[in-house]
Structure formats: C-alpha cells, structure tokens
Amino acid sequence: MRSAVVVGAGLGGLAVAGALARSGWQVTLLERADRVRPEPTAVVLWPNGVRALQVLGVGAGLDAIATPLPDGGIRRPDGHWLVQPRPTPADRMPVVVHREDLHDALIAGLGDRVELRTGVAVDSVRAEATERPGVGWNGQFVEADLVVAADGTDSVLRRQLAPEAAVVSSGCAAWRAVIPWYRAPLPADQPVGGEVLGAGYRFVAASLGERGSSGASRRGGVYWVATAAGAPRPEPPQTQLALLQRWYAGWPAPIGELLAATDPADLVQQEIRELRPLPRAYGFPAGPGGVVLLGDAAHAMPPHLGQGACLAFEDAATLSSLLRESRLPDAVLAYDRVRRPRAATVVRQTRRMSAVLQTRGRLALRARDAALGTITPRLLSGAAATAATWRPPTP
C-alpha cells in the first residue's frame, strides 16, 4: 500500500488527504495546532474550486451549503457606481460557503485510512535523490512514498525546499465576520451583495444562505470582508470593530448596519501576505517518491480575486489525478510542470487587481475611478475565464 504524509490540516490538506485515502493510500495527516478547527468565516468558491471539489469526491453535498454569489457591482464610498452590476453566466458564477460547513464536509470525507495527529510541529523535511522522503519533528521522523507540504503561508517545508520564495506583506490587512441571520439588521427579502471601493479601503458583503431556510446553508447569515491599507491592528477586537466603524462611517448602506450588528467575538483579523517570488518548483522527486507544495505553501497571494482556496483544491485534484495516471516520482514532476504556470497566471491576475484596489492619492484615485469601468470588468472577466476553463489532467 502506498503511503503519504500530509503536513497541515487546513482546507487544502484535508482535501488532498481525503482524496488520497479514497484512492487506496494510507495517509498520515500532521497538524501543528492542538485542534483542527476552521475560522468562523466564509470562503468564496469560483467554478474551478467547485469543479476541483467534485473531482476530489466531496462536491456532492456542496449545493446544500453553498449560496450563489451574483455580480453586485462596485461603488464609491459616496454611493456612485463605478461598475454597474452585470448578469453572470451560470458557468462563471461563484458561490459562498461557510468555512465550518466546508470543513465538516472535508472531515467527513477523510475515512479510516487517514491517521490525524495534532500538536505536531514539523521542523524538517528530507527530499534527497537517494533516500525515501519524510518529515521530522521533536526527534521523531516519519517516512512515506509522498510528502505533501500543505502547511500554509509560513510553510516550514517550503523554506527548506525553496528558500528563494519569501513571505512579504501585501500592504494591507483584512477583517472578516459572519453575522448570523437572527442578528442580521436587514429585511428578510433584502439580498446582500456587492463591493464598495475607496482610497485604500474596500468592503464586500454577501448573503450566506437564505434567512429561515436551513436547506440553503446550515450556517447562514451575512458574510462581510473589510480591507484596509496598513498593518494589522494590535488592539482587542472591540477596539478594532470601533475603528472599522469609524473608517467606514458614511459609506453606503448596509455597511454601517452590518458593522453595528457585528459582535467583537465574530471578528477575524488577518494580515495579507504573499510569496515573492513564487517557489522555483512545486515538486521535488526524492528516492522512489517525492515532496510537493500545495495551497498557500506554494502560492500564497492576496485574496482580492477569491482564488486562494480554489487553487488549493485545484492542486489537490491535480495531484490526485496524476497519481492515478503516473507512477512516482513521475507524478511529482508532472505536478510541478502543470501547477507552476497555472499558479503564476492566477497570481499575476491577483497582483494586477491589487494595484487597482490599493490606489491612493487624489489624482491617482481620479484616474483609477475614470478607468475602473473599463479596467476592472476586463480584469474580472479574465479571472472568471481562467476559473471557468480549468479542468484537471485527464489520462
């Protein structure tokens, strides 16, 4: 029986561990934290992410927990439309899913071939040409045919395998929250959606399921994300929430109402960071097998196009498909060959959007706003096409 060690039990690690187990692999899943639990926020899945989950065998129940996310357009803080809402073709419409619902689905798909160990801080990886790959921690060492580094932006394994890829700040921080429906300050028939864009500030909101409908989402409510230029705030959540209310005062409804209905305990702050440059390789043959980088360990990027989780699921689906088609270490080389250009394309699109979103200064803002109606639809259309056209490798 083939064996794999997956380092990191985030969404990508859970997805690939379950897929390998369903293919007959014996999987050891190692997680640094003492418990495996997701953020109480949500995640946007574009068609490529949905298709990847279907390939991975966990897409069957997605309709029960996902809410379509139609184009809500882009406005300025004064309410003026920069980009009017446009109809979204069904094959390009993203969905939004509560992270806890998605996490539950991935956990349910692990099966009995996955051994999950928590509280394991992996600190070394072996990827030598003449030896079987493996990872070590605290004096212990585990070998396997395949090692998957899914240990996030600060990946210990990536730092050893691809030290040229540095983690740098993207120059902004993000706050996320889900307001449950019983606290949502909106009429039952009022949908939530769209984006408001200011000078270094951005606010996006979306309905998560339907009020009073347990079939649309087990954890419904209103999901919002606020992005602001600068470093994360060190203050406690209550103070951070007060700052957000001050920064976004006077912005179009229902932003003020949503912030007022948010409990400080709902708030999740995140420093936005990325890899510059990307790793020189995503696959490293070792002895009879190899090591691969997956998810943020391979291509951490700003969340402006909502492709982080989608690319991680693409990675997992691609790796799973290649391992069914090819023998190790050929599959490791094929994974590197397929995933690096794909990730580079999405990262390039994301960085272009970052430049648009983080424009500051009066003259620059005027130029951006004047061109936004042309630039943004083109960028978003290209990103949507990239997402819609992805397919996993076929035999």
XYZ file of C-alpha atoms in Angstrom:
395
model
C 0.000 0.000 0.000
C 1.307 3.425 -0.929
C 1.756 5.905 1.909
C 1.657 9.682 2.194
C 2.355 12.256 4.865
C 0.332 15.468 4.578
C 1.624 18.368 6.671
C -1.124 20.847 7.510
C -4.823 20.206 8.121
C -6.253 23.320 6.516
C -8.754 23.115 3.675
C -6.141 22.015 1.119
C -4.528 19.466 3.438
C -7.881 17.932 4.374
C -8.922 17.787 0.715
C -5.783 16.032 -0.519
C -5.627 13.665 2.473
C -9.188 12.503 1.841
C -8.644 12.128 -1.894
C -5.501 10.030 -1.431
C -7.218 7.841 1.160
C -10.145 7.196 -1.184
C -7.613 6.144 -3.827
C -6.201 3.466 -1.532
C -3.328 5.364 0.087
C -2.501 5.171 3.772
C -2.271 8.805 4.905
C -0.760 10.423 7.985
C -2.102 13.966 8.434
C 0.012 16.149 10.728
C -1.317 19.406 12.188
C 0.636 21.888 14.301
C -2.384 23.107 16.291
C -3.834 21.115 19.150
C -7.220 21.096 17.461
C -8.366 21.076 13.841
C -10.884 23.861 13.519
C -11.668 26.446 10.850
C -12.238 30.171 11.115
C -15.900 31.071 11.758
C -15.995 32.982 8.455
C -16.757 32.007 4.864
C -14.963 31.266 1.621
C -15.764 32.114 -1.990
C -15.506 29.254 -4.461
C -15.282 30.010 -8.156
C -16.200 27.358 -10.751
C -12.668 25.956 -10.721
C -12.861 25.382 -6.959
C -16.284 23.757 -7.238
C -15.101 21.525 -10.084
C -11.988 20.556 -8.133
C -14.108 19.535 -5.135
C -16.239 17.406 -7.423
C -13.126 15.713 -8.786
C -11.959 15.143 -5.206
C -15.212 13.383 -4.380
C -16.578 15.914 -1.884
C -18.731 18.025 -4.183
C -21.942 16.001 -3.903
C -23.245 17.909 -0.896
C -21.969 21.322 -1.955
C -25.363 22.542 -3.183
C -26.748 22.153 0.339
C -24.175 24.500 1.887
C -23.325 26.911 -0.967
C -25.049 30.157 -1.923
C -24.709 31.656 -5.440
C -22.857 34.981 -5.466
C -24.149 37.129 -8.342
C -22.303 40.231 -9.501
C -23.233 43.089 -7.175
C -21.186 45.783 -8.920
C -18.702 48.257 -7.421
C -19.498 51.631 -5.823
C -17.533 54.506 -4.367
C -17.938 55.452 -0.688
C -20.354 58.214 -1.788
C -22.586 55.600 -3.424
C -21.670 56.463 -7.023
C -21.468 53.422 -9.271
C -18.013 52.675 -10.623
C -19.052 49.364 -12.180
C -22.736 48.536 -12.616
C -23.904 45.001 -11.723
C -23.892 42.698 -14.716
C -25.558 39.343 -15.338
C -23.180 36.489 -14.598
C -23.296 33.363 -16.788
C -24.134 30.285 -14.748
C -20.801 28.644 -15.574
C -18.894 31.643 -14.200
C -20.906 32.414 -11.064
C -19.043 31.845 -7.785
C -20.631 30.556 -4.607
C -20.004 31.424 -0.971
C -19.757 28.704 1.696
C -19.362 28.940 5.445
C -15.892 27.614 6.309
C -17.261 25.456 9.110
C -19.698 23.761 6.708
C -16.938 23.132 4.175
C -14.598 21.936 6.918
C -17.234 19.474 8.138
C -17.641 18.092 4.607
C -13.888 17.601 4.222
C -13.545 15.965 7.644
C -16.394 13.588 6.796
C -14.517 12.586 3.646
C -11.292 11.517 5.360
C -12.299 7.910 6.048
C -10.429 5.341 8.127
C -7.238 5.368 6.024
C -6.245 8.775 7.412
C -4.445 9.000 10.743
C -4.788 12.562 12.062
C -2.190 13.721 14.585
C -2.491 17.151 16.189
C 0.075 19.126 18.156
C 2.833 18.081 15.741
C 5.192 20.924 14.758
C 7.109 19.533 11.790
C 10.549 21.135 11.597
C 12.407 19.243 8.888
C 11.871 17.534 5.560
C 14.004 15.045 3.652
C 13.930 15.205 -0.127
C 17.187 13.560 -1.196
C 17.621 11.867 -4.552
C 18.810 8.608 -2.983
C 16.515 8.385 0.065
C 12.839 7.910 0.763
C 11.141 11.228 1.578
C 9.981 12.044 5.069
C 9.459 14.691 7.731
C 10.730 15.129 11.263
C 9.720 16.854 14.474
C 10.976 16.842 18.039
C 13.372 13.955 17.469
C 10.842 11.832 15.558
C 10.868 11.029 11.842
C 8.237 9.554 9.512
C 8.940 8.288 6.008
C 6.424 7.861 3.197
C 6.238 7.462 -0.564
C 4.906 11.008 -0.847
C 5.083 14.107 1.356
C 2.578 16.928 0.768
C 3.530 20.318 2.230
C 0.157 21.967 2.894
C 1.402 23.913 5.907
C 0.353 27.376 4.785
C 1.989 30.688 4.018
C 4.671 30.208 6.691
C 5.437 26.676 5.472
C 8.462 25.198 7.222
C 8.863 22.656 4.445
C 8.847 25.285 1.692
C 11.503 27.338 3.463
C 13.814 24.325 3.310
C 12.926 23.206 -0.219
C 12.519 26.589 -1.918
C 14.207 29.250 0.262
C 14.093 31.760 -2.592
C 10.320 32.227 -2.057
C 9.980 34.943 0.578
C 6.847 35.852 2.526
C 6.204 39.607 2.222
C 3.414 41.912 3.335
C 0.851 42.888 0.715
C 0.480 46.238 2.444
C -2.971 45.689 3.892
C -4.998 43.849 6.496
C -8.441 42.271 6.310
C -11.273 41.770 8.789
C -13.943 39.120 8.240
C -17.125 38.183 10.031
C -20.360 36.267 9.594
C -23.407 37.843 11.213
C -25.954 35.078 11.856
C -29.410 35.725 10.467
C -31.004 36.217 13.872
C -28.750 39.284 14.321
C -28.702 40.499 10.714
C -30.174 44.024 10.589
C -31.874 43.554 7.212
C -35.359 42.714 5.975
C -35.848 39.078 5.040
C -36.392 39.945 1.380
C -33.346 42.214 1.040
C -30.400 40.438 -0.616
C -26.864 41.474 0.294
C -24.079 41.731 -2.220
C -21.610 43.994 -3.927
C -18.430 45.909 -3.244
C -17.543 49.443 -2.194
C -14.091 50.738 -3.022
C -12.362 53.774 -1.515
C -8.830 55.090 -1.124
C -7.048 52.075 0.329
C -10.287 50.740 1.806
C -12.658 48.075 0.494
C -15.839 46.484 1.812
C -17.517 43.398 0.342
C -20.665 41.700 1.638
C -22.723 38.678 0.610
C -25.723 36.719 1.789
C -24.842 33.299 3.138
C -27.900 31.123 2.628
C -31.464 32.393 2.969
C -32.997 33.708 6.160
C -35.033 30.975 7.802
C -34.005 28.318 5.271
C -31.892 25.511 6.735
C -31.618 23.879 3.316
C -29.588 26.667 1.745
C -26.881 26.683 4.376
C -26.504 25.077 7.753
C -24.824 28.250 8.993
C -26.499 31.194 7.327
C -26.163 34.922 7.749
C -24.353 37.836 6.158
C -20.663 37.487 5.368
C -18.570 40.627 5.058
C -14.898 41.435 4.439
C -13.274 44.808 5.083
C -9.784 45.519 3.733
C -7.666 48.491 4.740
C -4.179 49.605 3.784
C -1.602 49.271 6.528
C -0.547 46.768 9.162
C -2.851 44.673 11.358
C -4.151 46.360 14.479
C -2.810 45.227 17.881
C -5.879 46.380 19.828
C -8.512 43.963 21.171
C -11.428 43.028 18.845
C -13.825 45.533 20.421
C -11.430 48.399 19.638
C -10.773 47.060 16.160
C -14.504 46.984 15.466
C -14.821 50.585 16.678
C -12.021 51.562 14.282
C -13.797 49.847 11.387
C -16.994 51.719 12.224
C -15.058 54.992 12.149
C -13.203 54.189 8.914
C -16.366 53.165 7.083
C -18.680 55.821 8.540
C -20.836 57.375 5.815
C -20.301 54.522 3.371
C -23.400 53.185 1.548
C -25.943 51.034 3.358
C -25.908 48.406 4.689
C -22.232 48.737 5.696
C -22.899 50.764 8.829
C -25.749 48.469 9.844
C -23.619 45.359 9.323
C -20.749 46.705 11.423
C -23.169 47.741 14.156
C -24.652 44.225 14.213
C -21.239 42.546 14.380
C -20.160 41.156 17.719
C -16.436 41.624 18.515
C -16.235 37.848 19.007
C -17.281 37.423 15.338
C -14.308 39.421 14.095
C -11.344 37.657 12.467
C -8.351 39.852 11.579
C -5.725 38.738 9.067
C -2.530 40.315 7.785
C -2.497 39.940 3.997
C 0.787 38.414 2.872
C 2.088 36.791 -0.266
C 5.038 34.929 -1.765
C 7.505 36.965 -3.843
C 8.912 35.317 -5.828
C 6.978 32.100 -6.166
C 8.934 28.890 -5.487
C 11.187 27.684 -8.292
C 9.469 24.297 -8.151
C 6.337 22.732 -6.714
C 7.549 19.147 -6.971
C 10.764 17.620 -5.640
C 11.494 13.966 -6.574
C 13.115 12.017 -3.752
C 14.189 8.401 -3.978
C 11.193 6.334 -5.105
C 8.745 9.189 -4.392
C 8.886 12.888 -3.668
C 7.618 16.040 -1.980
C 5.082 18.545 -3.364
C 3.955 22.013 -2.273
C 0.204 22.643 -2.099
C -2.057 25.620 -1.362
C -0.643 28.705 0.353
C 2.644 26.871 0.895
C 3.019 27.016 -2.896
C 1.342 30.261 -3.957
C 0.126 32.485 -1.101
C -1.467 35.608 -2.613
C -3.815 38.460 -1.672
C -7.479 37.404 -1.545
C -8.745 40.050 -3.981
C -9.914 37.535 -6.610
C -11.011 34.867 -4.138
C -8.746 32.208 -5.620
C -6.706 31.031 -2.610
C -8.879 28.083 -1.592
C -9.794 27.377 -5.211
C -6.148 26.953 -6.213
C -5.532 24.722 -3.198
C -8.396 22.463 -4.301
C -7.034 22.549 -7.862
C -3.653 21.446 -6.503
C -5.253 18.569 -4.609
C -7.393 17.454 -7.557
C -4.445 17.662 -9.970
C -2.148 15.700 -7.674
C -4.802 13.057 -7.069
C -5.435 12.678 -10.808
C -1.747 12.476 -11.700
C -1.089 9.852 -9.030
C -3.768 7.670 -10.605
C -2.235 8.096 -14.039
C 1.504 8.065 -13.360
C 3.950 6.313 -11.090
C 6.069 8.086 -8.534
C 8.256 10.099 -8.965
C 6.960 10.867 -12.491
C 3.719 12.182 -10.989
C 5.703 14.612 -8.834
C 7.454 16.024 -11.893
C 4.169 16.220 -13.797
C 2.538 18.058 -10.881
C 5.332 20.638 -10.934
C 5.045 21.017 -14.701
C 1.267 21.543 -14.607
C 0.802 23.636 -11.471
C 3.570 26.234 -11.681
C 2.350 28.025 -14.835
C -1.254 27.801 -13.651
C -0.434 29.379 -10.284
C 1.722 32.046 -11.940
C -1.213 33.096 -14.145
C -3.616 33.476 -11.229
C -1.047 35.267 -9.064
C -0.329 37.696 -11.909
C -4.045 38.497 -12.248
C -4.342 38.955 -8.487
C -1.418 41.365 -8.346
C -2.964 43.461 -11.114
C -6.165 43.673 -9.106
C -4.143 44.588 -6.002
C -2.666 47.552 -7.836
C -6.177 48.745 -8.739
C -7.640 48.237 -5.275
C -4.802 49.860 -3.341
C -4.627 53.067 -5.353
C -4.204 56.105 -3.082
C -3.805 59.832 -3.620
C -6.361 62.254 -5.101
C -5.043 62.348 -8.660
C -4.389 58.613 -8.787
C -7.894 57.927 -7.445
C -9.471 60.147 -10.071
C -7.567 58.334 -12.798
C -8.485 54.959 -11.325
C -12.159 55.792 -10.965
C -12.293 57.138 -14.505
C -10.773 53.956 -15.880
C -12.316 51.484 -13.457
C -15.376 50.837 -15.552
C -13.078 49.528 -18.294
C -10.146 48.051 -16.356
C -11.981 46.141 -13.637
C -14.514 44.288 -15.847
C -11.638 43.265 -18.098
C -9.567 42.008 -15.174
C -12.528 40.250 -13.577
C -13.608 38.781 -16.900
C -10.120 37.393 -17.445
C -10.051 35.971 -13.929
C -13.516 34.475 -14.366
C -12.473 32.895 -17.659
C -9.352 31.466 -16.018
C -11.523 29.972 -13.288
C -14.236 28.678 -15.607
C -11.928 26.923 -18.048
C -9.836 24.922 -15.586
C -10.001 21.145 -15.930
C -7.950 18.511 -14.060
C -5.477 16.425 -16.052
C -7.067 13.547 -17.951
C -5.457 10.213 -18.926
